[in-house]
Amino acid sequence: EYRLVSGIAHDLNVAKIGLFNVPDRPGIAKQIFKALADEHINVDMIIQSWMRDGRNDISFTVTRNDLHKALPVVERVANEIGASGVAYNDRVAKVSIVGAGMVTNPGVAAAMFEALADEGINIEMISTSEIKISCVIAEDQAIKAVRALHAKFFEQQS
Amino acid sequence: EYRLVSGIAHDLNVAKIGLFNVPDRPGIAKQIFKALADEHINVDMIIQSWMRDGRNDISFTVTRNDLHKALPVVERVANEIGASGVAYNDRVAKVSIVGAGMVTNPGVAAAMFEALADEGINIEMISTSEIKISCVIAEDQAIKAVRALHAKFFEQQS
Ligand SMILES: C[C@@H](O)[C@H](N)C(=O)O
Ligand SMILES: C[C@@H](O)[C@H](N)C(=O)O
């Protein structure tokens, strides 16, 4: 089951930004990310989950060095679209497991979450694709997380 | 700028499930996805955004045929962990753009959201990785979305 995982990646150069209660109507995501693109700000993970009462939260990650450039842009757009607020945190890290065909094996994501849970590591954001599962966690848990994922996927006989 | 996009994918065999107000502490994500894995339910996108007041929403997608198997599992776990509720929708589709190196070009995500916005298509969920940006939209918008993305990334001179 875990042979599908070919690698573990981590990135400490991560800051997360969240916009809260954005109107859930066409054109809002475009307005936010076009404003960031116009300032040549690289965005990594973009995460938007389920709508509530016509509103939604959108969060994304940037590099730490881009945070001071991204925040004024996000705050301006948050005002333009009538979001309720903006938050950020640059004391976070991203840990990922990578491997082709993971998605067709439901146990892989559960195993990753289990490895982090067993170390008492709280998962702040989750984003997945067919070949990659990424979790944003507190920066000071990154080393522990990478070790736990290594033990889970590469050292255990499973 | 748009030469980085090598393909457009769409998937109509998609249902989304959301768990609302789950406690934001270690082990919760593991409990949800281990229960699904134990029932051999394939999960595609897993999306968790920013925490609010110690609570969080987690949403994910399954195939339409797995929806009836997944819902009872999710409702049982939602009760065990004290989530405030569960919702689902099987009238959705996933559209994605794929291409190496997209993430380092901030204009690509904005262009995708713009192509959908210009057609009046509302984006219900967003998940990205380095090589893929996926949006969940209403099922009846899928064909229009694929055409708009094709025109944006493969027909325009940009
Ligand atoms: C919230 C935001 O994603 C909105 N639904 C849009 O389509 O732009
Ligand atoms: C909400 C859920 O992701 C929780 N933070 C966990 O670590 O499991």
mmCIF file of C-alpha atoms and ligand atoms in Angstrom:
data_model
loop_
_atom_site.group_PDB
_atom_site.id
_atom_site.type_symbol
_atom_site.label_atom_id
_atom_site.label_comp_id
_atom_site.label_asym_id
_atom_site.label_seq_id
_atom_site.Cartn_x
_atom_site.Cartn_y
_atom_site.Cartn_z
ATOM 1 C CA GLU A 1 0.000 0.000 0.000
ATOM 2 C CA TYR A 2 2.663 2.519 0.912
ATOM 3 C CA ARG A 3 5.004 1.541 -1.938
ATOM 4 C CA LEU A 4 3.063 4.128 -3.991
ATOM 5 C CA VAL A 5 4.752 6.929 -2.080
ATOM 6 C CA SER A 6 8.008 7.834 -3.785
ATOM 7 C CA GLY A 7 9.081 10.846 -1.799
ATOM 8 C CA ILE A 8 8.567 13.274 1.059
ATOM 9 C CA ALA A 9 9.034 17.000 0.581
ATOM 10 C CA HIS A 10 9.057 19.897 3.017
ATOM 11 C CA ASP A 11 9.208 23.641 2.562
ATOM 12 C CA LEU A 12 9.906 26.150 5.330
ATOM 13 C CA ASN A 13 9.718 29.189 3.075
ATOM 14 C CA VAL A 14 5.938 29.328 3.468
ATOM 15 C CA ALA A 15 3.477 31.934 4.722
ATOM 16 C CA LYS A 16 -0.287 31.469 4.641
ATOM 17 C CA ILE A 17 -2.837 34.195 3.983
ATOM 18 C CA GLY A 18 -6.603 33.846 4.433
ATOM 19 C CA LEU A 19 -9.494 36.017 3.215
ATOM 20 C CA PHE A 20 -12.672 35.468 5.168
ATOM 21 C CA ASN A 21 -16.296 35.676 4.080
ATOM 22 C CA VAL A 22 -15.702 36.619 0.472
ATOM 23 C CA PRO A 23 -18.899 36.778 -1.620
ATOM 24 C CA ASP A 24 -19.345 33.444 -3.362
ATOM 25 C CA ARG A 25 -20.088 34.713 -6.866
ATOM 26 C CA PRO A 26 -18.280 34.453 -10.199
ATOM 27 C CA GLY A 27 -15.270 36.728 -10.614
ATOM 28 C CA ILE A 28 -14.140 36.937 -6.971
ATOM 29 C CA ALA A 29 -11.281 34.439 -7.228
ATOM 30 C CA LYS A 30 -10.167 36.114 -10.443
ATOM 31 C CA GLN A 31 -10.102 39.534 -8.758
ATOM 32 C CA ILE A 32 -7.937 38.289 -5.884
ATOM 33 C CA PHE A 33 -5.407 36.366 -7.941
ATOM 34 C CA LYS A 34 -5.185 38.806 -10.816
ATOM 35 C CA ALA A 35 -4.273 41.536 -8.299
ATOM 36 C CA LEU A 36 -1.511 39.277 -6.932
ATOM 37 C CA ALA A 37 -0.327 38.328 -10.430
ATOM 38 C CA ASP A 38 -0.135 42.016 -11.414
ATOM 39 C CA GLU A 39 2.380 42.468 -8.593
ATOM 40 C CA HIS A 40 4.304 39.349 -9.745
ATOM 41 C CA ILE A 41 3.608 37.547 -6.476
ATOM 42 C CA ASN A 42 4.033 33.786 -6.718
ATOM 43 C CA VAL A 43 1.197 31.881 -5.114
ATOM 44 C CA ASP A 44 1.664 28.208 -4.205
ATOM 45 C CA MET A 45 -1.343 26.415 -2.657
ATOM 46 C CA ILE A 46 -4.770 27.951 -3.285
ATOM 47 C CA ILE A 47 -7.500 26.421 -1.126
ATOM 48 C CA GLN A 48 -11.203 27.113 -1.140
ATOM 49 C CA SER A 49 -13.577 24.766 0.607
ATOM 50 C CA TRP A 50 -17.381 24.677 0.947
ATOM 51 C CA MET A 51 -19.562 27.821 0.721
ATOM 52 C CA ARG A 52 -21.661 28.910 3.753
ATOM 53 C CA ASP A 53 -24.626 31.274 3.368
ATOM 54 C CA GLY A 54 -23.348 32.715 0.091
ATOM 55 C CA ARG A 55 -19.906 33.404 1.545
ATOM 56 C CA ASN A 56 -16.616 31.529 1.403
ATOM 57 C CA ASP A 57 -13.064 31.669 2.733
ATOM 58 C CA ILE A 58 -10.106 31.510 0.343
ATOM 59 C CA SER A 59 -6.632 30.819 1.652
ATOM 60 C CA PHE A 60 -3.324 30.490 -0.131
ATOM 61 C CA THR A 61 0.385 30.325 0.505
ATOM 62 C CA VAL A 62 3.226 32.554 -0.679
ATOM 63 C CA THR A 63 6.947 32.545 0.058
ATOM 64 C CA ARG A 64 7.909 34.347 3.245
ATOM 65 C CA ASN A 65 9.799 37.003 1.330
ATOM 66 C CA ASP A 66 6.669 37.804 -0.695
ATOM 67 C CA LEU A 67 4.439 38.194 2.362
ATOM 68 C CA HIS A 68 5.112 41.922 2.862
ATOM 69 C CA LYS A 69 4.305 42.521 -0.832
ATOM 70 C CA ALA A 70 1.200 40.314 -0.859
ATOM 71 C CA LEU A 71 -0.532 41.644 2.267
ATOM 72 C CA PRO A 72 -1.296 45.211 1.081
ATOM 73 C CA VAL A 73 -2.645 43.795 -2.197
ATOM 74 C CA VAL A 74 -4.865 41.299 -0.392
ATOM 75 C CA GLU A 75 -6.138 43.920 2.036
ATOM 76 C CA ARG A 76 -7.016 46.276 -0.803
ATOM 77 C CA VAL A 77 -8.913 43.557 -2.679
ATOM 78 C CA ALA A 78 -10.594 42.350 0.548
ATOM 79 C CA ASN A 79 -12.018 45.875 0.928
ATOM 80 C CA GLU A 80 -13.096 46.042 -2.714
ATOM 81 C CA ILE A 81 -15.014 42.757 -2.563
ATOM 82 C CA GLY A 82 -16.371 43.198 0.963
ATOM 83 C CA ALA A 83 -14.543 40.342 2.700
ATOM 84 C CA SER A 84 -14.892 40.365 6.477
ATOM 85 C CA GLY A 85 -11.179 40.169 7.136
ATOM 86 C CA VAL A 86 -7.678 38.970 6.290
ATOM 87 C CA ALA A 87 -5.241 36.940 8.394
ATOM 88 C CA TYR A 88 -1.741 35.657 7.876
ATOM 89 C CA ASN A 89 0.848 33.477 9.554
ATOM 90 C CA ASP A 90 4.468 33.079 8.486
ATOM 91 C CA ARG A 91 5.415 30.555 11.180
ATOM 92 C CA VAL A 92 4.177 27.643 9.072
ATOM 93 C CA ALA A 93 5.686 24.923 6.911
ATOM 94 C CA LYS A 94 4.429 22.627 4.179
ATOM 95 C CA VAL A 95 5.037 18.877 4.270
ATOM 96 C CA SER A 96 4.041 16.700 1.321
ATOM 97 C CA ILE A 97 4.077 13.095 0.217
ATOM 98 C CA VAL A 98 4.496 12.480 -3.477
ATOM 99 C CA GLY A 99 3.769 9.454 -5.647
ATOM 100 C CA ALA A 100 1.934 8.407 -8.765
ATOM 101 C CA GLY A 101 -1.390 6.656 -8.228
ATOM 102 C CA MET A 102 -1.775 7.639 -4.576
ATOM 103 C CA VAL A 103 -5.218 8.961 -5.070
ATOM 104 C CA THR A 104 -6.600 5.626 -6.122
ATOM 105 C CA ASN A 105 -5.446 4.167 -2.834
ATOM 106 C CA PRO A 106 -7.568 5.630 -0.028
ATOM 107 C CA GLY A 107 -5.257 4.431 2.688
ATOM 108 C CA VAL A 108 -2.356 6.688 1.729
ATOM 109 C CA ALA A 109 -3.917 9.999 2.794
ATOM 110 C CA ALA A 110 -5.205 8.400 6.004
ATOM 111 C CA ALA A 111 -1.716 7.053 6.718
ATOM 112 C CA MET A 112 -0.169 10.496 6.271
ATOM 113 C CA PHE A 113 -2.700 12.086 8.623
ATOM 114 C CA GLU A 114 -2.131 9.232 11.089
ATOM 115 C CA ALA A 115 1.649 9.729 11.069
ATOM 116 C CA LEU A 116 1.167 13.410 11.916
ATOM 117 C CA ALA A 117 -1.567 12.736 14.493
ATOM 118 C CA ASP A 118 0.602 10.180 16.328
ATOM 119 C CA GLU A 119 3.168 12.937 16.867
ATOM 120 C CA GLY A 120 0.498 15.361 18.106
ATOM 121 C CA ILE A 121 0.946 17.576 15.027
ATOM 122 C CA ASN A 122 -2.102 19.669 14.116
ATOM 123 C CA ILE A 123 -2.906 19.996 10.420
ATOM 124 C CA GLU A 124 -3.747 23.612 9.538
ATOM 125 C CA MET A 125 -4.481 23.290 5.800
ATOM 126 C CA ILE A 126 -4.784 20.354 3.382
ATOM 127 C CA SER A 127 -4.556 20.272 -0.386
ATOM 128 C CA THR A 128 -4.273 17.208 -2.605
ATOM 129 C CA SER A 129 -3.792 16.228 -6.225
ATOM 130 C CA GLU A 130 -3.420 12.818 -7.881
ATOM 131 C CA ILE A 131 0.277 12.664 -7.160
ATOM 132 C CA LYS A 132 0.719 14.832 -4.093
ATOM 133 C CA ILE A 133 -0.824 15.360 -0.655
ATOM 134 C CA SER A 134 0.277 18.559 1.138
ATOM 135 C CA CYS A 135 -0.336 19.663 4.702
ATOM 136 C CA VAL A 136 0.427 23.056 6.229
ATOM 137 C CA ILE A 137 1.556 22.685 9.835
ATOM 138 C CA ALA A 138 3.294 24.858 12.437
ATOM 139 C CA GLU A 139 6.896 25.615 11.470
ATOM 140 C CA ASP A 140 8.322 24.174 14.684
ATOM 141 C CA GLN A 141 6.753 20.777 13.908
ATOM 142 C CA ALA A 142 8.289 20.425 10.440
ATOM 143 C CA ILE A 143 11.342 18.347 11.338
ATOM 144 C CA LYS A 144 9.299 16.020 13.562
ATOM 145 C CA ALA A 145 6.732 15.693 10.761
ATOM 146 C CA VAL A 146 9.298 14.779 8.099
ATOM 147 C CA ARG A 147 10.808 12.138 10.408
ATOM 148 C CA ALA A 148 7.369 10.692 11.193
ATOM 149 C CA LEU A 149 6.429 10.537 7.498
ATOM 150 C CA HIS A 150 9.728 8.894 6.682
ATOM 151 C CA ALA A 151 9.176 6.259 9.344
ATOM 152 C CA LYS A 152 5.594 5.689 8.174
ATOM 153 C CA PHE A 153 6.255 5.326 4.475
ATOM 154 C CA PHE A 154 9.797 4.150 4.140
ATOM 155 C CA GLU A 155 10.755 2.278 7.251
ATOM 156 C CA GLN A 156 7.675 0.297 8.185
ATOM 157 C CA GLN A 157 6.989 -3.028 6.524
ATOM 158 C CA SER A 158 3.485 -2.554 5.229
ATOM 159 C CA GLU B 1 2.771 33.011 -20.215
ATOM 160 C CA TYR B 2 0.135 30.479 -21.072
ATOM 161 C CA ARG B 3 2.477 28.141 -22.942
ATOM 162 C CA LEU B 4 3.059 26.497 -19.544
ATOM 163 C CA VAL B 5 -0.393 24.929 -19.682
ATOM 164 C CA SER B 6 -0.193 21.592 -21.480
ATOM 165 C CA GLY B 7 -3.700 20.274 -21.005
ATOM 166 C CA ILE B 8 -7.232 20.718 -19.752
ATOM 167 C CA ALA B 9 -9.035 17.922 -17.946
ATOM 168 C CA HIS B 10 -12.594 17.526 -16.777
ATOM 169 C CA ASP B 11 -14.346 14.897 -14.696
ATOM 170 C CA LEU B 12 -18.113 14.567 -14.362
ATOM 171 C CA ASN B 13 -17.975 11.527 -12.073
ATOM 172 C CA VAL B 14 -17.588 13.767 -9.034
ATOM 173 C CA ALA B 15 -19.550 14.266 -5.818
ATOM 174 C CA LYS B 16 -18.457 16.614 -3.046
ATOM 175 C CA ILE B 17 -18.935 16.006 0.671
ATOM 176 C CA GLY B 18 -18.347 18.562 3.424
ATOM 177 C CA LEU B 19 -17.977 18.187 7.197
ATOM 178 C CA PHE B 20 -18.606 21.410 9.068
ATOM 179 C CA ASN B 21 -17.110 22.685 12.304
ATOM 180 C CA VAL B 22 -14.868 19.751 13.060
ATOM 181 C CA PRO B 23 -12.618 20.258 16.122
ATOM 182 C CA ASP B 24 -9.264 21.560 14.899
ATOM 183 C CA ARG B 25 -6.994 19.233 16.897
ATOM 184 C CA PRO B 26 -4.545 16.491 15.908
ATOM 185 C CA GLY B 27 -6.107 13.185 14.858
ATOM 186 C CA ILE B 28 -9.373 14.476 13.382
ATOM 187 C CA ALA B 29 -8.346 14.263 9.732
ATOM 188 C CA LYS B 30 -6.923 10.813 10.386
ATOM 189 C CA GLN B 31 -10.198 9.644 11.944
ATOM 190 C CA ILE B 32 -12.259 10.807 8.950
ATOM 191 C CA PHE B 33 -10.029 9.414 6.213
ATOM 192 C CA LYS B 34 -9.140 6.165 7.971
ATOM 193 C CA ALA B 35 -12.867 5.425 8.288
ATOM 194 C CA LEU B 36 -13.273 6.023 4.546
ATOM 195 C CA ALA B 37 -10.177 3.972 3.716
ATOM 196 C CA ASP B 38 -11.480 1.066 5.824
ATOM 197 C CA GLU B 39 -14.509 0.991 3.514
ATOM 198 C CA HIS B 40 -12.236 1.151 0.442
ATOM 199 C CA ILE B 41 -13.714 4.470 -0.646
ATOM 200 C CA ASN B 42 -11.494 6.393 -3.072
ATOM 201 C CA VAL B 43 -11.161 10.053 -2.159
ATOM 202 C CA ASP B 44 -9.930 12.517 -4.792
ATOM 203 C CA MET B 45 -9.568 16.158 -3.660
ATOM 204 C CA ILE B 46 -9.213 16.789 0.085
ATOM 205 C CA ILE B 47 -9.537 20.449 0.992
ATOM 206 C CA GLN B 48 -9.161 22.099 4.365
ATOM 207 C CA SER B 49 -8.791 25.833 4.612
ATOM 208 C CA TRP B 50 -8.236 28.206 7.548
ATOM 209 C CA MET B 51 -9.374 27.401 11.130
ATOM 210 C CA ARG B 52 -11.966 29.617 12.869
ATOM 211 C CA ASP B 53 -12.406 29.619 16.636
ATOM 212 C CA GLY B 54 -10.837 26.183 17.054
ATOM 213 C CA ARG B 55 -13.082 24.662 14.402
ATOM 214 C CA ASN B 56 -12.577 23.885 10.745
ATOM 215 C CA ASP B 57 -14.436 22.558 7.705
ATOM 216 C CA ILE B 58 -13.038 19.654 5.696
ATOM 217 C CA SER B 59 -14.404 18.862 2.247
ATOM 218 C CA PHE B 60 -13.463 16.212 -0.247
ATOM 219 C CA THR B 61 -14.636 14.599 -3.452
ATOM 220 C CA VAL B 62 -15.501 10.998 -4.250
ATOM 221 C CA THR B 63 -16.840 9.339 -7.379
ATOM 222 C CA ARG B 64 -20.609 9.509 -7.756
ATOM 223 C CA ASN B 65 -20.947 5.763 -7.413
ATOM 224 C CA ASP B 66 -19.128 5.872 -4.050
ATOM 225 C CA LEU B 67 -21.342 8.616 -2.625
ATOM 226 C CA HIS B 68 -23.957 6.270 -1.153
ATOM 227 C CA LYS B 69 -21.175 4.237 0.533
ATOM 228 C CA ALA B 70 -19.291 7.311 1.786
ATOM 229 C CA LEU B 71 -22.188 9.234 3.348
ATOM 230 C CA PRO B 72 -23.060 6.827 6.191
ATOM 231 C CA VAL B 73 -19.365 6.578 7.101
ATOM 232 C CA VAL B 74 -18.975 10.365 7.139
ATOM 233 C CA GLU B 75 -22.148 10.841 9.193
ATOM 234 C CA ARG B 76 -21.001 8.303 11.759
ATOM 235 C CA VAL B 77 -17.576 9.962 12.100
ATOM 236 C CA ALA B 78 -19.167 13.442 12.165
ATOM 237 C CA ASN B 79 -21.160 12.317 15.235
ATOM 238 C CA GLU B 80 -18.096 10.760 16.886
ATOM 239 C CA ILE B 81 -15.997 13.927 16.529
ATOM 240 C CA GLY B 82 -18.812 16.407 17.211
ATOM 241 C CA ALA B 83 -18.966 18.096 13.791
ATOM 242 C CA SER B 84 -21.947 20.400 13.370
ATOM 243 C CA GLY B 85 -23.108 18.804 10.152
ATOM 244 C CA VAL B 86 -22.483 17.095 6.817
ATOM 245 C CA ALA B 87 -23.524 18.170 3.323
ATOM 246 C CA TYR B 88 -23.101 16.706 -0.126
ATOM 247 C CA ASN B 89 -23.756 17.521 -3.758
ATOM 248 C CA ASP B 90 -23.425 15.146 -6.688
ATOM 249 C CA ARG B 91 -24.364 17.673 -9.376
ATOM 250 C CA VAL B 92 -20.794 18.959 -9.625
ATOM 251 C CA ALA B 93 -17.842 18.532 -11.958
ATOM 252 C CA LYS B 94 -14.104 19.086 -11.729
ATOM 253 C CA VAL B 95 -12.205 21.088 -14.348
ATOM 254 C CA SER B 96 -8.419 21.303 -14.231
ATOM 255 C CA ILE B 97 -5.530 22.855 -16.080
ATOM 256 C CA VAL B 98 -2.313 20.899 -16.087
ATOM 257 C CA GLY B 99 1.263 21.902 -16.809
ATOM 258 C CA ALA B 100 4.741 21.841 -15.333
ATOM 259 C CA GLY B 101 5.967 25.041 -13.738
ATOM 260 C CA MET B 102 2.538 26.737 -13.588
ATOM 261 C CA VAL B 103 2.884 27.596 -9.974
ATOM 262 C CA THR B 104 5.877 29.783 -10.540
ATOM 263 C CA ASN B 105 3.850 31.888 -12.921
ATOM 264 C CA PRO B 106 1.206 33.752 -10.894
ATOM 265 C CA GLY B 107 -0.785 34.729 -13.940
ATOM 266 C CA VAL B 108 -1.860 31.203 -14.820
ATOM 267 C CA ALA B 109 -4.249 30.654 -11.893
ATOM 268 C CA ALA B 110 -5.668 34.150 -12.352
ATOM 269 C CA ALA B 111 -6.201 33.432 -16.056
ATOM 270 C CA MET B 112 -8.087 30.226 -15.272
ATOM 271 C CA PHE B 113 -10.344 31.984 -12.783
ATOM 272 C CA GLU B 114 -10.857 34.791 -15.313
ATOM 273 C CA ALA B 115 -11.877 32.393 -18.070
ATOM 274 C CA LEU B 116 -14.515 30.876 -15.760
ATOM 275 C CA ALA B 117 -15.658 34.276 -14.425
ATOM 276 C CA ASP B 118 -16.149 35.659 -17.941
ATOM 277 C CA GLU B 119 -18.638 32.840 -18.557
ATOM 278 C CA GLY B 120 -20.457 33.558 -15.296
ATOM 279 C CA ILE B 121 -19.295 30.223 -13.829
ATOM 280 C CA ASN B 122 -19.122 30.124 -10.019
ATOM 281 C CA ILE B 123 -16.156 28.294 -8.485
ATOM 282 C CA GLU B 124 -17.314 26.073 -5.614
ATOM 283 C CA MET B 125 -13.961 24.567 -4.505
ATOM 284 C CA ILE B 126 -10.328 25.168 -5.446
ATOM 285 C CA SER B 127 -7.288 22.958 -4.974
ATOM 286 C CA THR B 128 -3.850 23.424 -6.534
ATOM 287 C CA SER B 129 -0.495 21.713 -6.786
ATOM 288 C CA GLU B 130 2.642 22.654 -8.718
ATOM 289 C CA ILE B 131 1.405 21.068 -11.909
ATOM 290 C CA LYS B 132 -2.364 21.232 -11.616
ATOM 291 C CA ILE B 133 -5.103 23.704 -10.700
ATOM 292 C CA SER B 134 -8.545 22.153 -10.112
ATOM 293 C CA CYS B 135 -11.912 23.843 -9.664
ATOM 294 C CA VAL B 136 -15.192 22.217 -8.659
ATOM 295 C CA ILE B 137 -18.106 23.858 -10.461
ATOM 296 C CA ALA B 138 -21.766 23.021 -11.120
ATOM 297 C CA GLU B 139 -22.137 20.018 -13.413
ATOM 298 C CA ASP B 140 -24.210 21.901 -15.970
ATOM 299 C CA GLN B 141 -21.350 24.415 -16.460
ATOM 300 C CA ALA B 142 -18.696 21.803 -17.265
ATOM 301 C CA ILE B 143 -18.879 21.881 -21.063
ATOM 302 C CA LYS B 144 -18.933 25.678 -21.132
ATOM 303 C CA ALA B 145 -15.989 25.738 -18.735
ATOM 304 C CA VAL B 146 -13.868 23.367 -20.817
ATOM 305 C CA ARG B 147 -14.551 25.445 -23.943
ATOM 306 C CA ALA B 148 -13.679 28.684 -22.142
ATOM 307 C CA LEU B 149 -10.434 27.204 -20.785
ATOM 308 C CA HIS B 150 -9.515 25.907 -24.214
ATOM 309 C CA ALA B 151 -10.095 29.315 -25.749
ATOM 310 C CA LYS B 152 -8.092 31.016 -22.979
ATOM 311 C CA PHE B 153 -5.050 28.777 -23.009
ATOM 312 C CA PHE B 154 -4.857 27.308 -26.470
ATOM 313 C CA GLU B 155 -6.517 29.682 -28.880
ATOM 314 C CA GLN B 156 -5.544 33.131 -27.677
ATOM 315 C CA GLN B 157 -2.194 34.594 -28.681
ATOM 316 C CA SER B 158 -0.702 35.606 -25.400
HETATM 317 C C1 LIG C 1 -15.388 32.475 -3.765
HETATM 318 C C2 LIG C 1 -15.026 32.542 -5.225
HETATM 319 O O1 LIG C 1 -14.279 31.410 -5.572
HETATM 320 C C3 LIG C 1 -16.209 32.631 -6.163
HETATM 321 N N1 LIG C 1 -17.081 31.490 -6.007
HETATM 322 C C4 LIG C 1 -15.694 32.710 -7.574
HETATM 323 O O2 LIG C 1 -16.114 32.019 -8.419
HETATM 324 O O3 LIG C 1 -14.845 33.466 -7.868
HETATM 325 C C1 LIG C 2 -9.204 19.647 11.259
HETATM 326 C C2 LIG C 2 -8.134 18.619 11.273
HETATM 327 O O1 LIG C 2 -7.388 18.675 10.095
HETATM 328 C C3 LIG C 2 -7.195 18.702 12.448
HETATM 329 N N1 LIG C 2 -6.514 19.977 12.486
HETATM 330 C C4 LIG C 2 -6.202 17.568 12.354
HETATM 331 O O2 LIG C 2 -5.061 17.748 12.466
HETATM 332 O O3 LIG C 2 -6.598 16.467 12.147
#
